[in-house]
């Protein structure tokens, strides 16, 4: 007997749910999104944001563009991913656990040819100049306009 019987009003069906649960838990249930796992070929965007709601919103918006999104919740996760694999683009918050300009500098050293889009809610002209000096491709103050982010991703 299968472990999870499922019934409908018209007919009783029994099937094994375990393979479906496995697919759901490894991230396939979220189109175009993975969590620090392996990615397929094509454009891979590493999204680094410590605010889960903001990260989810950005993932939903950016995955509509057809890119593969890999999520990281802090700078340490992002640096580990960049050292192990090479994304096509990095979109990151500045102020978060283990973040800051030292983190941006480490990203640049670990992935010198990968464009970095930087977002921050605590920026000023000096922060922007320092970020651009480190080779950041684009700098955004939060709140960010999604349409402007999408233009930079294209």
PDB file of C-alpha atoms in Angstrom:
ATOM      1  CA  UNK A   1       0.000   0.000   0.000  1.00  0.00           C
ATOM      2  CA  UNK A   2       1.210   3.496  -0.828  1.00  0.00           C
ATOM      3  CA  UNK A   3       1.966   5.825   2.073  1.00  0.00           C
ATOM      4  CA  UNK A   4      -0.370   8.694   1.120  1.00  0.00           C
ATOM      5  CA  UNK A   5      -3.805   7.830  -0.221  1.00  0.00           C
ATOM      6  CA  UNK A   6      -5.590  10.682  -1.957  1.00  0.00           C
ATOM      7  CA  UNK A   7      -9.316  10.689  -2.671  1.00  0.00           C
ATOM      8  CA  UNK A   8     -11.491  12.766  -4.887  1.00  0.00           C
ATOM      9  CA  UNK A   9     -15.308  12.885  -4.977  1.00  0.00           C
ATOM     10  CA  UNK A  10     -15.387  11.049  -8.311  1.00  0.00           C
ATOM     11  CA  UNK A  11     -12.798   8.368  -7.885  1.00  0.00           C
ATOM     12  CA  UNK A  12     -10.296   7.176  -5.305  1.00  0.00           C
ATOM     13  CA  UNK A  13      -6.660   7.358  -6.348  1.00  0.00           C
ATOM     14  CA  UNK A  14      -3.646   6.124  -4.501  1.00  0.00           C
ATOM     15  CA  UNK A  15      -0.205   7.268  -5.492  1.00  0.00           C
ATOM     16  CA  UNK A  16       3.131   7.925  -3.905  1.00  0.00           C
ATOM     17  CA  UNK A  17       3.690  11.559  -2.978  1.00  0.00           C
ATOM     18  CA  UNK A  18       7.318  11.187  -1.865  1.00  0.00           C
ATOM     19  CA  UNK A  19       8.915  11.998  -5.280  1.00  0.00           C
ATOM     20  CA  UNK A  20       6.724  15.088  -5.565  1.00  0.00           C
ATOM     21  CA  UNK A  21       7.683  16.189  -2.069  1.00  0.00           C
ATOM     22  CA  UNK A  22      11.339  15.767  -2.916  1.00  0.00           C
ATOM     23  CA  UNK A  23      10.982  17.999  -5.971  1.00  0.00           C
ATOM     24  CA  UNK A  24       9.144  20.590  -3.895  1.00  0.00           C
ATOM     25  CA  UNK A  25      11.711  20.646  -1.120  1.00  0.00           C
ATOM     26  CA  UNK A  26      14.736  21.065  -3.392  1.00  0.00           C
ATOM     27  CA  UNK A  27      13.366  24.236  -4.902  1.00  0.00           C
ATOM     28  CA  UNK A  28      11.836  23.124  -8.185  1.00  0.00           C
ATOM     29  CA  UNK A  29       8.453  24.305  -6.913  1.00  0.00           C
ATOM     30  CA  UNK A  30       9.594  27.908  -7.319  1.00  0.00           C
ATOM     31  CA  UNK A  31      10.072  28.613 -10.992  1.00  0.00           C
ATOM     32  CA  UNK A  32      13.553  29.857 -11.731  1.00  0.00           C
ATOM     33  CA  UNK A  33      14.617  30.029  -8.069  1.00  0.00           C
ATOM     34  CA  UNK A  34      17.115  27.984  -6.133  1.00  0.00           C
ATOM     35  CA  UNK A  35      18.658  28.358  -2.720  1.00  0.00           C
ATOM     36  CA  UNK A  36      22.428  28.184  -2.866  1.00  0.00           C
ATOM     37  CA  UNK A  37      22.203  24.986  -4.911  1.00  0.00           C
ATOM     38  CA  UNK A  38      23.505  24.029  -8.294  1.00  0.00           C
ATOM     39  CA  UNK A  39      22.160  25.906 -11.275  1.00  0.00           C
ATOM     40  CA  UNK A  40      21.614  25.048 -14.893  1.00  0.00           C
ATOM     41  CA  UNK A  41      23.277  26.724 -17.842  1.00  0.00           C
ATOM     42  CA  UNK A  42      22.144  30.176 -18.913  1.00  0.00           C
ATOM     43  CA  UNK A  43      22.021  33.498 -17.079  1.00  0.00           C
ATOM     44  CA  UNK A  44      22.429  32.951 -13.344  1.00  0.00           C
ATOM     45  CA  UNK A  45      21.622  35.937 -11.145  1.00  0.00           C
ATOM     46  CA  UNK A  46      22.875  35.777  -7.555  1.00  0.00           C
ATOM     47  CA  UNK A  47      20.477  37.813  -5.402  1.00  0.00           C
ATOM     48  CA  UNK A  48      21.847  38.749  -1.981  1.00  0.00           C
ATOM     49  CA  UNK A  49      19.363  40.370   0.408  1.00  0.00           C
ATOM     50  CA  UNK A  50      18.957  39.827   4.144  1.00  0.00           C
ATOM     51  CA  UNK A  51      15.337  41.018   4.230  1.00  0.00           C
ATOM     52  CA  UNK A  52      13.316  37.918   3.309  1.00  0.00           C
ATOM     53  CA  UNK A  53      10.294  39.907   2.069  1.00  0.00           C
ATOM     54  CA  UNK A  54      12.413  42.119  -0.174  1.00  0.00           C
ATOM     55  CA  UNK A  55      14.343  39.090  -1.461  1.00  0.00           C
ATOM     56  CA  UNK A  56      11.095  37.292  -2.277  1.00  0.00           C
ATOM     57  CA  UNK A  57       9.683  40.332  -4.091  1.00  0.00           C
ATOM     58  CA  UNK A  58      12.853  40.763  -6.146  1.00  0.00           C
ATOM     59  CA  UNK A  59      12.962  37.047  -6.977  1.00  0.00           C
ATOM     60  CA  UNK A  60       9.380  37.086  -8.177  1.00  0.00           C
ATOM     61  CA  UNK A  61       9.969  40.139 -10.364  1.00  0.00           C
ATOM     62  CA  UNK A  62      13.333  39.068 -11.777  1.00  0.00           C
ATOM     63  CA  UNK A  63      12.412  35.442 -12.442  1.00  0.00           C
ATOM     64  CA  UNK A  64       9.773  36.754 -14.869  1.00  0.00           C
ATOM     65  CA  UNK A  65      12.705  37.801 -17.075  1.00  0.00           C
ATOM     66  CA  UNK A  66      13.614  34.147 -17.563  1.00  0.00           C
ATOM     67  CA  UNK A  67      16.849  34.203 -15.572  1.00  0.00           C
ATOM     68  CA  UNK A  68      17.816  31.611 -13.009  1.00  0.00           C
ATOM     69  CA  UNK A  69      17.812  33.228  -9.554  1.00  0.00           C
ATOM     70  CA  UNK A  70      20.042  31.959  -6.761  1.00  0.00           C
ATOM     71  CA  UNK A  71      19.255  33.441  -3.358  1.00  0.00           C
ATOM     72  CA  UNK A  72      21.639  34.254  -0.529  1.00  0.00           C
ATOM     73  CA  UNK A  73      20.491  35.733   2.792  1.00  0.00           C
ATOM     74  CA  UNK A  74      23.785  37.369   3.757  1.00  0.00           C
ATOM     75  CA  UNK A  75      27.256  38.261   2.561  1.00  0.00           C
ATOM     76  CA  UNK A  76      28.868  35.055   3.836  1.00  0.00           C
ATOM     77  CA  UNK A  77      26.470  32.897   1.786  1.00  0.00           C
ATOM     78  CA  UNK A  78      27.096  35.063  -1.263  1.00  0.00           C
ATOM     79  CA  UNK A  79      30.878  34.854  -1.002  1.00  0.00           C
ATOM     80  CA  UNK A  80      30.721  31.075  -0.546  1.00  0.00           C
ATOM     81  CA  UNK A  81      28.561  30.759  -3.661  1.00  0.00           C
ATOM     82  CA  UNK A  82      30.826  33.027  -5.736  1.00  0.00           C
ATOM     83  CA  UNK A  83      33.917  31.087  -4.687  1.00  0.00           C
ATOM     84  CA  UNK A  84      32.303  27.738  -5.607  1.00  0.00           C
ATOM     85  CA  UNK A  85      30.482  28.819  -8.788  1.00  0.00           C
ATOM     86  CA  UNK A  86      30.404  31.815 -11.068  1.00  0.00           C
ATOM     87  CA  UNK A  87      27.092  33.664 -11.498  1.00  0.00           C
ATOM     88  CA  UNK A  88      26.414  35.799 -14.569  1.00  0.00           C
ATOM     89  CA  UNK A  89      25.329  38.776 -12.433  1.00  0.00           C
ATOM     90  CA  UNK A  90      25.321  39.676  -8.735  1.00  0.00           C
ATOM     91  CA  UNK A  91      22.580  41.870  -7.279  1.00  0.00           C
ATOM     92  CA  UNK A  92      23.285  42.646  -3.635  1.00  0.00           C
ATOM     93  CA  UNK A  93      22.324  44.720  -0.660  1.00  0.00           C
ATOM     94  CA  UNK A  94      25.170  46.583   1.023  1.00  0.00           C
ATOM     95  CA  UNK A  95      24.131  46.797   4.654  1.00  0.00           C
ATOM     96  CA  UNK A  96      23.451  43.307   6.015  1.00  0.00           C
ATOM     97  CA  UNK A  97      25.219  40.700   8.150  1.00  0.00           C
ATOM     98  CA  UNK A  98      28.855  40.464   7.013  1.00  0.00           C
ATOM     99  CA  UNK A  99      28.127  43.178   4.401  1.00  0.00           C
ATOM    100  CA  UNK A 100      29.758  46.537   3.746  1.00  0.00           C
ATOM    101  CA  UNK A 101      32.398  47.794   1.357  1.00  0.00           C
ATOM    102  CA  UNK A 102      34.846  45.076   2.424  1.00  0.00           C
ATOM    103  CA  UNK A 103      32.289  42.515   1.256  1.00  0.00           C
ATOM    104  CA  UNK A 104      31.863  44.314  -2.094  1.00  0.00           C
ATOM    105  CA  UNK A 105      35.652  44.350  -2.496  1.00  0.00           C
ATOM    106  CA  UNK A 106      35.774  40.591  -1.772  1.00  0.00           C
ATOM    107  CA  UNK A 107      33.037  39.969  -4.344  1.00  0.00           C
ATOM    108  CA  UNK A 108      35.003  41.929  -6.923  1.00  0.00           C
ATOM    109  CA  UNK A 109      38.188  39.951  -6.182  1.00  0.00           C
ATOM    110  CA  UNK A 110      36.369  36.596  -6.268  1.00  0.00           C
ATOM    111  CA  UNK A 111      34.466  37.392  -9.472  1.00  0.00           C
ATOM    112  CA  UNK A 112      36.349  40.148 -11.307  1.00  0.00           C
ATOM    113  CA  UNK A 113      34.353  39.846 -14.542  1.00  0.00           C
ATOM    114  CA  UNK A 114      30.881  39.517 -13.018  1.00  0.00           C
ATOM    115  CA  UNK A 115      28.774  42.709 -12.998  1.00  0.00           C
ATOM    116  CA  UNK A 116      27.594  43.779  -9.541  1.00  0.00           C
ATOM    117  CA  UNK A 117      24.405  45.755  -8.934  1.00  0.00           C
ATOM    118  CA  UNK A 118      24.444  47.298  -5.461  1.00  0.00           C
ATOM    119  CA  UNK A 119      21.395  48.412  -3.472  1.00  0.00           C
ATOM    120  CA  UNK A 120      21.317  50.207  -0.129  1.00  0.00           C
ATOM    121  CA  UNK A 121      18.913  52.092   2.085  1.00  0.00           C
ATOM    122  CA  UNK A 122      21.779  53.822   3.894  1.00  0.00           C
ATOM    123  CA  UNK A 123      23.757  55.343   1.059  1.00  0.00           C
ATOM    124  CA  UNK A 124      25.040  58.810   0.344  1.00  0.00           C
ATOM    125  CA  UNK A 125      27.265  60.396  -2.305  1.00  0.00           C
ATOM    126  CA  UNK A 126      30.423  59.086  -0.599  1.00  0.00           C
ATOM    127  CA  UNK A 127      29.051  55.524  -0.439  1.00  0.00           C
ATOM    128  CA  UNK A 128      28.067  55.666  -4.101  1.00  0.00           C
ATOM    129  CA  UNK A 129      31.491  56.987  -5.151  1.00  0.00           C
ATOM    130  CA  UNK A 130      33.270  54.293  -3.123  1.00  0.00           C
ATOM    131  CA  UNK A 131      31.067  51.540  -4.598  1.00  0.00           C
ATOM    132  CA  UNK A 132      31.589  52.733  -8.162  1.00  0.00           C
ATOM    133  CA  UNK A 133      35.325  52.955  -7.413  1.00  0.00           C
ATOM    134  CA  UNK A 134      35.254  49.251  -6.528  1.00  0.00           C
ATOM    135  CA  UNK A 135      33.834  48.494  -9.963  1.00  0.00           C
ATOM    136  CA  UNK A 136      30.130  48.209  -9.179  1.00  0.00           C
ATOM    137  CA  UNK A 137      28.182  48.303 -12.467  1.00  0.00           C
ATOM    138  CA  UNK A 138      25.112  50.024 -10.993  1.00  0.00           C
ATOM    139  CA  UNK A 139      24.170  51.609  -7.673  1.00  0.00           C
ATOM    140  CA  UNK A 140      20.612  52.036  -6.356  1.00  0.00           C
ATOM    141  CA  UNK A 141      19.262  53.744  -3.281  1.00  0.00           C
ATOM    142  CA  UNK A 142      16.325  51.986  -1.636  1.00  0.00           C
ATOM    143  CA  UNK A 143      13.457  52.044  -2.125  1.00  0.00           C
ATOM    144  CA  UNK A 144      14.385  50.683  -5.536  1.00  0.00           C
ATOM    145  CA  UNK A 145      12.235  51.017  -8.627  1.00  0.00           C
ATOM    146  CA  UNK A 146      11.802  47.526 -10.001  1.00  0.00           C
ATOM    147  CA  UNK A 147      11.614  48.810 -13.582  1.00  0.00           C
ATOM    148  CA  UNK A 148      15.045  50.473 -13.233  1.00  0.00           C
ATOM    149  CA  UNK A 149      16.551  47.302 -11.759  1.00  0.00           C
ATOM    150  CA  UNK A 150      15.154  45.243 -14.612  1.00  0.00           C
ATOM    151  CA  UNK A 151      16.716  47.639 -17.145  1.00  0.00           C
ATOM    152  CA  UNK A 152      20.130  47.103 -15.579  1.00  0.00           C
ATOM    153  CA  UNK A 153      19.672  43.327 -15.503  1.00  0.00           C
ATOM    154  CA  UNK A 154      18.856  43.247 -19.241  1.00  0.00           C
TER     155      UNK A 154
END
